[in-house]
XYZ file of C-alpha atoms in Angstrom:
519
model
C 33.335 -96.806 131.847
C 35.254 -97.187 135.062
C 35.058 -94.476 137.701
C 38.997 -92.866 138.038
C 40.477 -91.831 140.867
C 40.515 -87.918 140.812
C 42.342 -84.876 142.316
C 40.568 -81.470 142.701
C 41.804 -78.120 143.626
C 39.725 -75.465 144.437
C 39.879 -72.005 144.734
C 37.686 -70.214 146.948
C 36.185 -67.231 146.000
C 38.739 -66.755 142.955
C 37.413 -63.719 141.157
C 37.978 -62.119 143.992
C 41.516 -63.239 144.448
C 42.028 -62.729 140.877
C 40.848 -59.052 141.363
C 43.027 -58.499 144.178
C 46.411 -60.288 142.441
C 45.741 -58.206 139.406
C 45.651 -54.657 141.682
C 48.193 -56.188 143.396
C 50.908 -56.213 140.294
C 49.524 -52.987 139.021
C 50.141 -50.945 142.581
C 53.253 -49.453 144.021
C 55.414 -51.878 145.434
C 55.291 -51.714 149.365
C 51.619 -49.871 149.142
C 48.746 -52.921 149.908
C 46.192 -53.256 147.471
C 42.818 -51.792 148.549
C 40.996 -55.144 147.598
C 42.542 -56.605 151.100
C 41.406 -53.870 153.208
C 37.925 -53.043 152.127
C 34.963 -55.425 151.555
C 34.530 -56.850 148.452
C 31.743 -58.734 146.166
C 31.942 -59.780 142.847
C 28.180 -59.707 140.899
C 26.981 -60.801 137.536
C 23.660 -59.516 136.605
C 23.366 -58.125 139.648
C 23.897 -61.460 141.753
C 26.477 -61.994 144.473
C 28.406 -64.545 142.345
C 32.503 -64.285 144.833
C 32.832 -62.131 148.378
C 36.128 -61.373 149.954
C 36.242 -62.761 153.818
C 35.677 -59.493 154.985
C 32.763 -59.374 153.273
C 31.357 -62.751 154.179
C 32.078 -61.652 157.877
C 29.695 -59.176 157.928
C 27.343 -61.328 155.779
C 27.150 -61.121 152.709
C 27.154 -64.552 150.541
C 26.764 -65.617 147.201
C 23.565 -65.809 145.342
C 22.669 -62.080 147.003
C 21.305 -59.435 144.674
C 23.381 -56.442 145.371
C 20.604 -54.623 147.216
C 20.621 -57.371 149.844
C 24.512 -56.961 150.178
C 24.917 -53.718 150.519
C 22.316 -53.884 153.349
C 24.355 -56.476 155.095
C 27.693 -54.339 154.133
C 26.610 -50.568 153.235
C 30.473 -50.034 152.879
C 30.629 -52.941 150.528
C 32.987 -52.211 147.106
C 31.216 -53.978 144.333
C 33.182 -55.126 141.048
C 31.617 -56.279 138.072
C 32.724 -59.882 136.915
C 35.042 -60.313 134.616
C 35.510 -63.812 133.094
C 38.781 -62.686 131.470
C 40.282 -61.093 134.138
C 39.629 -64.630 136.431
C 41.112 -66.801 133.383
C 43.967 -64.358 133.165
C 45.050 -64.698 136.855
C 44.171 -68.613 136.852
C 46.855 -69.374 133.577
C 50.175 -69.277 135.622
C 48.296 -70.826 138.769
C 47.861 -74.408 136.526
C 51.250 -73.667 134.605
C 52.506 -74.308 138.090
C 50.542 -77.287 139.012
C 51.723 -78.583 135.778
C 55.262 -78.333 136.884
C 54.037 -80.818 139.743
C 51.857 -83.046 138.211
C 50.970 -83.182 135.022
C 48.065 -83.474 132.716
C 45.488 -80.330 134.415
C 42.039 -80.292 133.272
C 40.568 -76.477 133.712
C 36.735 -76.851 135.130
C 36.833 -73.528 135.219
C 38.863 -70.568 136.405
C 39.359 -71.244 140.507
C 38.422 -75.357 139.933
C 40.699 -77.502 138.166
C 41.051 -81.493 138.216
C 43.798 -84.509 137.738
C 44.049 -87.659 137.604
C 45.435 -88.982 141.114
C 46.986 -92.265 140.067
C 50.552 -90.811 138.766
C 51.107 -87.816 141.381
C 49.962 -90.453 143.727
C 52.082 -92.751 142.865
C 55.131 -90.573 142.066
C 54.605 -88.297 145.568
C 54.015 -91.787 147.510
C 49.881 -91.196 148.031
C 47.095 -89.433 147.306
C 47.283 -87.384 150.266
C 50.821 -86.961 150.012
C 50.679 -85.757 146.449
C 48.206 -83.365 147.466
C 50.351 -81.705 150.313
C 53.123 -81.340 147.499
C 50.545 -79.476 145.681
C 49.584 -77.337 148.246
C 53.228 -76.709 149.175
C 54.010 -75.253 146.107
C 50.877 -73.064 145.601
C 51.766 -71.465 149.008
C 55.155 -70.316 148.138
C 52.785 -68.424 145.322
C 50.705 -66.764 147.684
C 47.797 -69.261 147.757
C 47.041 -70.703 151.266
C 43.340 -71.132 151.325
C 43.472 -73.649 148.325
C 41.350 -76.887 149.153
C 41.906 -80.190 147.255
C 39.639 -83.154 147.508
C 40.608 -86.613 146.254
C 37.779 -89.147 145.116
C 36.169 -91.475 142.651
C 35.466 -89.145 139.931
C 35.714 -85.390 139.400
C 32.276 -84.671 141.310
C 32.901 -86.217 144.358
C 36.292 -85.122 144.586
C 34.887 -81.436 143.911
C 32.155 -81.763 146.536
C 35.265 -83.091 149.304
C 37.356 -80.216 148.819
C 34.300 -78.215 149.320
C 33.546 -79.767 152.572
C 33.381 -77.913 155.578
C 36.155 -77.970 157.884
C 39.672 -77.049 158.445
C 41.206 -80.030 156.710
C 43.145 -78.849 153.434
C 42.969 -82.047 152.164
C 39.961 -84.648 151.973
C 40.542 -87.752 150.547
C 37.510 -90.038 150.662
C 38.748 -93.856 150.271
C 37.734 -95.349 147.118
C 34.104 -97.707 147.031
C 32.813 -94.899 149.157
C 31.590 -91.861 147.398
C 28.273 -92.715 147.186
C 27.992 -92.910 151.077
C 30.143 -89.777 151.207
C 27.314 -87.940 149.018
C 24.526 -88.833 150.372
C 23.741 -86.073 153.455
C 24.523 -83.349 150.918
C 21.349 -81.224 149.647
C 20.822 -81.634 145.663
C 21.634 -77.918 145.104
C 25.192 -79.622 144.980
C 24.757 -80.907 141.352
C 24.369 -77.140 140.199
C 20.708 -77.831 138.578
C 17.928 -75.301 139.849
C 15.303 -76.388 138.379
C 15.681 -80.190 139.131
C 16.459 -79.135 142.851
C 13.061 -77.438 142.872
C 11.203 -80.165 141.409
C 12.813 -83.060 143.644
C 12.195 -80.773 146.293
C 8.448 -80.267 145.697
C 8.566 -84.465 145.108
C 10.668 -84.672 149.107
C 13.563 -85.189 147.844
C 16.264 -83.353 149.846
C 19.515 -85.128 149.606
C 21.904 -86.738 147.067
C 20.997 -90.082 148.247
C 17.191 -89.831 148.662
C 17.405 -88.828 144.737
C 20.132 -92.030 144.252
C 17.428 -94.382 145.771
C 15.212 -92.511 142.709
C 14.391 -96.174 140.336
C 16.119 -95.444 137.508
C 13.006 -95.724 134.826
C 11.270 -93.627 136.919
C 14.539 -91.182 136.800
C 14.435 -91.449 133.203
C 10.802 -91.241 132.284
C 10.373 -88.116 134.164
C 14.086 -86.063 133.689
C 15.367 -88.039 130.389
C 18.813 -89.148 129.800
C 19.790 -85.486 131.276
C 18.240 -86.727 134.636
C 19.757 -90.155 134.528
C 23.145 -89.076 134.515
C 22.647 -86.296 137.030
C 21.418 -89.142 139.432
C 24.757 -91.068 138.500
C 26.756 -88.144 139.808
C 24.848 -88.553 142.869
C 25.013 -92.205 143.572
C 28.929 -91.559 143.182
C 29.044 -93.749 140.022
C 30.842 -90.429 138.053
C 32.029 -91.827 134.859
C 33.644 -88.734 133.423
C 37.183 -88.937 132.482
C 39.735 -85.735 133.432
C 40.818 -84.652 130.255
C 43.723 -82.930 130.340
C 44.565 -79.833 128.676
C 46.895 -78.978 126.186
C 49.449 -76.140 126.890
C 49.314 -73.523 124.865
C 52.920 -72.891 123.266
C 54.580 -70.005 124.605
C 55.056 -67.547 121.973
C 56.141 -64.368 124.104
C 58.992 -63.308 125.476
C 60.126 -61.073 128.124
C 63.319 -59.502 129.189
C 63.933 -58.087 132.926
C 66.754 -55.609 132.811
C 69.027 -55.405 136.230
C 69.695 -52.575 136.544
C 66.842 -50.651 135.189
C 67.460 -48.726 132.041
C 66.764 -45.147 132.090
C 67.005 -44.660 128.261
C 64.472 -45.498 125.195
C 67.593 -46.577 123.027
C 69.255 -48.958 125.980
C 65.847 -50.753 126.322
C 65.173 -50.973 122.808
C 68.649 -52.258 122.404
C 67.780 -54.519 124.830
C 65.039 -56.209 123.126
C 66.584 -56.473 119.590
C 67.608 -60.435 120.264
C 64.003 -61.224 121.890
C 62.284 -59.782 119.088
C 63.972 -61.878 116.769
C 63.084 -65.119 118.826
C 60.033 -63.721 119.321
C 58.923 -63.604 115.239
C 60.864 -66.596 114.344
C 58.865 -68.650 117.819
C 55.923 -67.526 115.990
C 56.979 -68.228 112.411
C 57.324 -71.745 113.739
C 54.037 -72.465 114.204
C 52.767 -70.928 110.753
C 51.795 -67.799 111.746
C 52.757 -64.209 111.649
C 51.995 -61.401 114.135
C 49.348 -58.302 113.317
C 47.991 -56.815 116.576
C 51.382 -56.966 119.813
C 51.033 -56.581 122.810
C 53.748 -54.381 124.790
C 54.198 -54.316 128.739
C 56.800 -52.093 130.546
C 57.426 -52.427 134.042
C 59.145 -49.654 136.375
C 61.351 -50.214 139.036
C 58.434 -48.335 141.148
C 56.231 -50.591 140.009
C 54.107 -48.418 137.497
C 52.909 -50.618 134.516
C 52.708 -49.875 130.815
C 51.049 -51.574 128.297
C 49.415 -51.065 125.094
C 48.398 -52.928 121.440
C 50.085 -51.803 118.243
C 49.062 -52.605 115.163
C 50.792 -53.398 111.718
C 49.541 -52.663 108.402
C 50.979 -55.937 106.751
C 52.859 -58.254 109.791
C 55.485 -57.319 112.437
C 58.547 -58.254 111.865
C 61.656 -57.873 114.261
C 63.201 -54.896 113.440
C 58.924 -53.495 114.089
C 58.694 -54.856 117.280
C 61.519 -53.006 118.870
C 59.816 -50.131 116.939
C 57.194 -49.997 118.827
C 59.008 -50.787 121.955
C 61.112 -47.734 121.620
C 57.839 -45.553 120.737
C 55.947 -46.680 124.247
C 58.977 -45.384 125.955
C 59.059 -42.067 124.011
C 55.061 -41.412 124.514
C 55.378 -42.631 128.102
C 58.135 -40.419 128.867
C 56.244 -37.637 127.890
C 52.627 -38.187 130.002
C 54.863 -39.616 132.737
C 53.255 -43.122 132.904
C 56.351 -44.428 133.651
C 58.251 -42.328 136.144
C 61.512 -44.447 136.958
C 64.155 -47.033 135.285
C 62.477 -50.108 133.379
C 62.885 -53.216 135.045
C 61.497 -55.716 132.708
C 59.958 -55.648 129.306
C 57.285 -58.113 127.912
C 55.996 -58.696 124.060
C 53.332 -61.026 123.322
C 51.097 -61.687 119.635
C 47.126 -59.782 120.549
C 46.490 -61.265 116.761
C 48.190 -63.730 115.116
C 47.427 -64.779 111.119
C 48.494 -67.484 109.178
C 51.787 -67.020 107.437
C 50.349 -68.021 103.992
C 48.241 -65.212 103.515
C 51.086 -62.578 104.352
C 53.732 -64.304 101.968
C 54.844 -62.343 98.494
C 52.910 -62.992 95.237
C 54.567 -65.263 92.777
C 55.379 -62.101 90.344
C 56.799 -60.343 93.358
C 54.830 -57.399 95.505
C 52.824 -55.577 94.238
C 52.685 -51.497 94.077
C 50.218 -51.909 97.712
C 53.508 -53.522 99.387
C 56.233 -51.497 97.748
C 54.392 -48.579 99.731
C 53.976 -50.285 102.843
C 57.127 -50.904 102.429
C 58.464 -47.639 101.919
C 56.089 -45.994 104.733
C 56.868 -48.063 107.230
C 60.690 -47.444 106.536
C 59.849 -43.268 107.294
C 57.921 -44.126 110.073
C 60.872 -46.287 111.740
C 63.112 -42.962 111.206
C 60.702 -40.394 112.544
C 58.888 -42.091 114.670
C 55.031 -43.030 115.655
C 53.307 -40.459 114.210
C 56.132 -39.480 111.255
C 53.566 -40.852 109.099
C 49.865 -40.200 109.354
C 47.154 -41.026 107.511
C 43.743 -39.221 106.840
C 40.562 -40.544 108.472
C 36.720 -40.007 108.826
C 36.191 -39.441 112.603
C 32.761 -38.459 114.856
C 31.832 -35.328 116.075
C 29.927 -31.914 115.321
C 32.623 -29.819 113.731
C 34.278 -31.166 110.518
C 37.505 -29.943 111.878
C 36.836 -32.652 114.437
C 36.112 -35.132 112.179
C 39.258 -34.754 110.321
C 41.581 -37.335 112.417
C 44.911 -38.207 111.399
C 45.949 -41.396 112.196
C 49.510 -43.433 113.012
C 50.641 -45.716 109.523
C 49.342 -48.800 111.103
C 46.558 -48.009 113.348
C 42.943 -48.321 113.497
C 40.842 -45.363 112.404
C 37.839 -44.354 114.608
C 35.424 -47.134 114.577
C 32.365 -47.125 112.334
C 30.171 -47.121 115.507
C 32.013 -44.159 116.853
C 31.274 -42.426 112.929
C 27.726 -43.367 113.091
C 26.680 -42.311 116.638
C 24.093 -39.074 116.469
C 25.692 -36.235 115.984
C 22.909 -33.287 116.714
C 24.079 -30.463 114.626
C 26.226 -32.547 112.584
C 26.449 -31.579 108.632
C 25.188 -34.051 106.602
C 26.371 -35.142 103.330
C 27.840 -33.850 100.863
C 30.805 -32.432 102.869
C 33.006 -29.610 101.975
C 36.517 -30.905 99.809
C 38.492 -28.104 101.869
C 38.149 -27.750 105.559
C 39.875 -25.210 107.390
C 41.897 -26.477 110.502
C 41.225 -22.963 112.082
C 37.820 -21.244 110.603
C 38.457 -17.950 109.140
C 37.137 -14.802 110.204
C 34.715 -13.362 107.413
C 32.062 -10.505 107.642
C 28.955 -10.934 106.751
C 26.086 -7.654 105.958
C 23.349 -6.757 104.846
C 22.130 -4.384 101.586
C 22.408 -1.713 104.327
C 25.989 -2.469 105.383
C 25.073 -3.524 108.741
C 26.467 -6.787 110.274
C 24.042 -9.679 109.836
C 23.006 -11.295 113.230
C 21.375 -14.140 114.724
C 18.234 -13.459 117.338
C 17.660 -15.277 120.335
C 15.275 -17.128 118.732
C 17.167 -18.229 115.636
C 16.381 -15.977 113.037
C 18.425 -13.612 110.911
C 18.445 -9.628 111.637
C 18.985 -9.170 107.699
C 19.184 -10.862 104.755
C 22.619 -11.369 103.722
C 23.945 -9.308 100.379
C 27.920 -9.753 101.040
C 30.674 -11.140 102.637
C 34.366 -10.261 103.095
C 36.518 -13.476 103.446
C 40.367 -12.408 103.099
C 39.916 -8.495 102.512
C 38.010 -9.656 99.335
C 34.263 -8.388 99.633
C 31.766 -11.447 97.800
C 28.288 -10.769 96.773
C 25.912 -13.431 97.710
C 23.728 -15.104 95.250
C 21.823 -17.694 97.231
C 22.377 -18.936 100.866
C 20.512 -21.285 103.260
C 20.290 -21.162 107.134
C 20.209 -21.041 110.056
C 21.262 -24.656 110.972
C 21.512 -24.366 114.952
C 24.457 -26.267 116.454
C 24.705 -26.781 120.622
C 27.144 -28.724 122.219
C 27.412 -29.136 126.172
C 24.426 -26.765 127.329
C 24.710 -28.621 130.914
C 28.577 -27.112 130.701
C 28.978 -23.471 132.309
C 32.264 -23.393 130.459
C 32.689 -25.616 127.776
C 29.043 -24.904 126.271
C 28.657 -23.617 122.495
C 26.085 -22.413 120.627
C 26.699 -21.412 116.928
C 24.782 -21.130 113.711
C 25.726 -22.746 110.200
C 24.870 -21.423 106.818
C 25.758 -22.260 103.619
C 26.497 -19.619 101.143
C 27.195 -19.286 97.219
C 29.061 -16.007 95.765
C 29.274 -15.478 92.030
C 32.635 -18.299 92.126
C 32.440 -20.603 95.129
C 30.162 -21.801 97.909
C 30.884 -21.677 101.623
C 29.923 -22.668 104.576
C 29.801 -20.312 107.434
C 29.242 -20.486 111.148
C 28.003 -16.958 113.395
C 28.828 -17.799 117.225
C 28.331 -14.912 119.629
C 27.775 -12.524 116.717
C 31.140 -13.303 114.887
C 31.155 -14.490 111.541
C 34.118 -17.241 110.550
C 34.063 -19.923 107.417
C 34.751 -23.457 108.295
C 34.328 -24.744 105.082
C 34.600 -24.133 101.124
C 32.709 -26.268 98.530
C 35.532 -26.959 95.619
């Protein structure tokens, strides 16, 4: 296959420009971001994988553990990597490129690749096409972009990671094996063939291109043949470029900004609509949205709802309105909204949401009906019971939105010292209720500071009515927070049959109270 003339852009450093862009549209407007004042390193498993300039400049460099680092900078701010976040920042970067030239292949987040023949042609050269390029990503906000130009995507790669001040490095085609040659074999990105051509002398993309190729291939295989390709500047691989992804959300900026829920729910109504039916176009139906609310002070909103069955419009400016309500009230956002933003977290395919062929059934007539309240009262007009984690059964009693996920099964199966195991009272009382407990003597049963009884219990008084015990079992001890001055507890549980019912009772500091009947 032919070597083709490619384009590469790179990024330096992106996570770290990525982690700075994305504090930078979450902070105040006119307050800079603390990522461009303070040192910065990105690590992954503990390695130096991005640094910040300020960072470099008082030298720290990639490949690092974070010991090293912070030796070289002991005021060093180190961020754990975060391949979403880069991939998140990179999307509109290449939806811009695309506006230039298209057909972008992604390397990876902060390296991407073209073909140069048609911007070349187009812009009137390679290198003019590049400037173009670089032009446009500078009006973004992007001036330390580097683009090399070259036979084939490695070559090109290793140009516009030349050293230098040159933006642009275009070497002339027929000569990127000569161009590759000085540079050290770390450049192909393979460890463990660096070490072992190093160990054989080999230092250099061209000492391992003078390699004879049997002699390549008997000792590396077919993996070590092509690697030696790449460095004799005979790089076959095609740019491939990617497909855009079809835009299926939809925002709305509001000038002015809207003080009330209503106006910016009113707002929304006709993207909603073009929202669903954008998605109902391409076969699928939204479960899981995404909502983002921007104030005119910059604060940022945003949050997933979820749908018991699949949103339609009317739902989506639902839960538009709701965000507002809840963020009014915790003050999230604290000034007019300036632009609102919906996008599908989960999409399904339409088929499996669309009405049986003897109409719904009773499952959607009450999803139906529920999610009718719930659009007239509001987000939590209609709650549904859940099994929750946690020590206290009052606790694990959690009422959730119609809609939204219950506590997760991990969170329900974490140890819970103290816990009750099954079975579990039917009837749990949201506040326990104060009982007295004595002895055949009359006194007041009590707990030691060791954890036995004062007394055997004889009776109890729950609601003025006095209960004679017939069997009971305790003390269960139950501590919670014993490292916490002020939020520690320590209780007792006991369970307790009268001549009707059994209870279960908790003593904490010497007062009796039932948190639970057995029905």
């Amino acid at each position: 296959m032919a070597v083709v003339r490619s384009l590469v852009l790179w990024f330096p450093d992106w996570p770290v420009t990525a982690l700075a862009r994305e504090a930078g549209a979450s902070a105040p407007q006119g307050e800079p971001g603390e990522e461009r004042e303070q040192p910065i390193a990105v690590l992954d498993k503990g390695i130096v994988v991005a640094c910040s300039a300020l960072a470099r400049a008082e030298g720290v460099r990639r490949g690092q553990r974070r010991r090293d680092a912070q030796a070289h900078c002991p005021r060093l701010k180190v961020v754990a990597s975060d391949p979403d976040r880069d991939q998140r920042a990179f999307a509109p970067v290449v939806t811009r490129i695309e506006q230039i030239a298209p057909g972008v292949q992604v390397i990876r987040p902060g390296l991407c690749a073209l073909r140069a023949r048609g911007p070349a042609r187009y812009y009137g050269g390679e290198a003019a096409a590049a400037g173009v390029i670089l032009e446009a990503l500078a009006e973004q906000g992007f001036a330390e972009v580097r683009v090399g130009v070259a036979d084939g995507p490695f070559t090109a790669e290793q140009a516009a990671r030349a050293p230098g001040r040159a933006a642009v490095r275009v070497v002339p085609p027929g000569e990127a094996e000569a161009f590759l040659a000085p540079l050290p074999v770390s450049a192909l990105e393979e460890p463990d063939l660096a070490h072992l051509l190093g160990r054989l002398g080999v230092q250099t993309l061209g000492g391992f291109a003078a390699l004879d190729p049997e002699r390549v291939r008997e000792r590396f295989g077919e993996r070590g043949l092509r690697l030696r390709a790449l460095a004799s500047g005979a790089d076959s691989r095609p740019v491939t470029p990617r497909t855009p992804p079809v835009e299926l959300h939809r925002e709305v900026a509001f000038e002015p900004p809207l003080e009330l829920a209503e106006q910016v729910a009113f707002g929304m109504r006709i993207a909603a609509e073009q929202f669903i039916a954008g998605i109902g176009a391409q076969g699928l139906v939204c479960t899981e949205l995404r909502v983002e609310l921007t104030g005119e002070r910059g604060e940022r909103s945003e949050r997933v709802w979820l749908h018991p069955g699949s949103f339609d419009g009317a739902a989506v400016v639902d839960r538009v309105r709701w965000q507002l309500a809840e963020d009014a009230q915790s003050e999230v956002l604290r000034s007019g909204v300036v632009s609102a933003r919906i996008s599908p977290e989960a999409v399904d395919a339409a088929s499996h949401h669309r009405p049986a062929i003897f109409g719904s059934g009773p499952e959607e007539k009450v999803h139906h009906a529920l999610s009718r309240v719930q659009a007239m009262l509001g987000h939590r007009g209609v709650v549904t019971p859940a099994i929750g984690g946690g020590r206290w059964l009052a606790e694990r009693q959690v009422l959730v939105p119609w809609g939204d996920r219950a506590a997760p099964t991990a969170e329900r199966a974490r140890p819970w010292p103290g816990s009750l195991p099954a079975p579990l009272p039917a009837t749990v009382y949201p506040e326990p209720r104060p009982v007295e407990v004595v002895a055949e003597t009359g006194v007041t049963v009590e707990v030691d500071e060791r954890g036995a009884l004062t007394a055997p219990p004889a009776r109890f008084t729950e609601g003025g009515r006095r209960r004679a015990i017939v069997s009971w079992a305790g003390p269960w001890p139950l501590n919670e927070r014993e490292w916490d001055a002020v939020r520690r507890r320590r209780a007792f549980r006991f369970q307790i049959v009268d001549d009707r019912d059994a209870w279960l009772l908790i003593c904490e500091g010497g007062r009796w109270s039932a948190e639970a009947r057995y029905d």
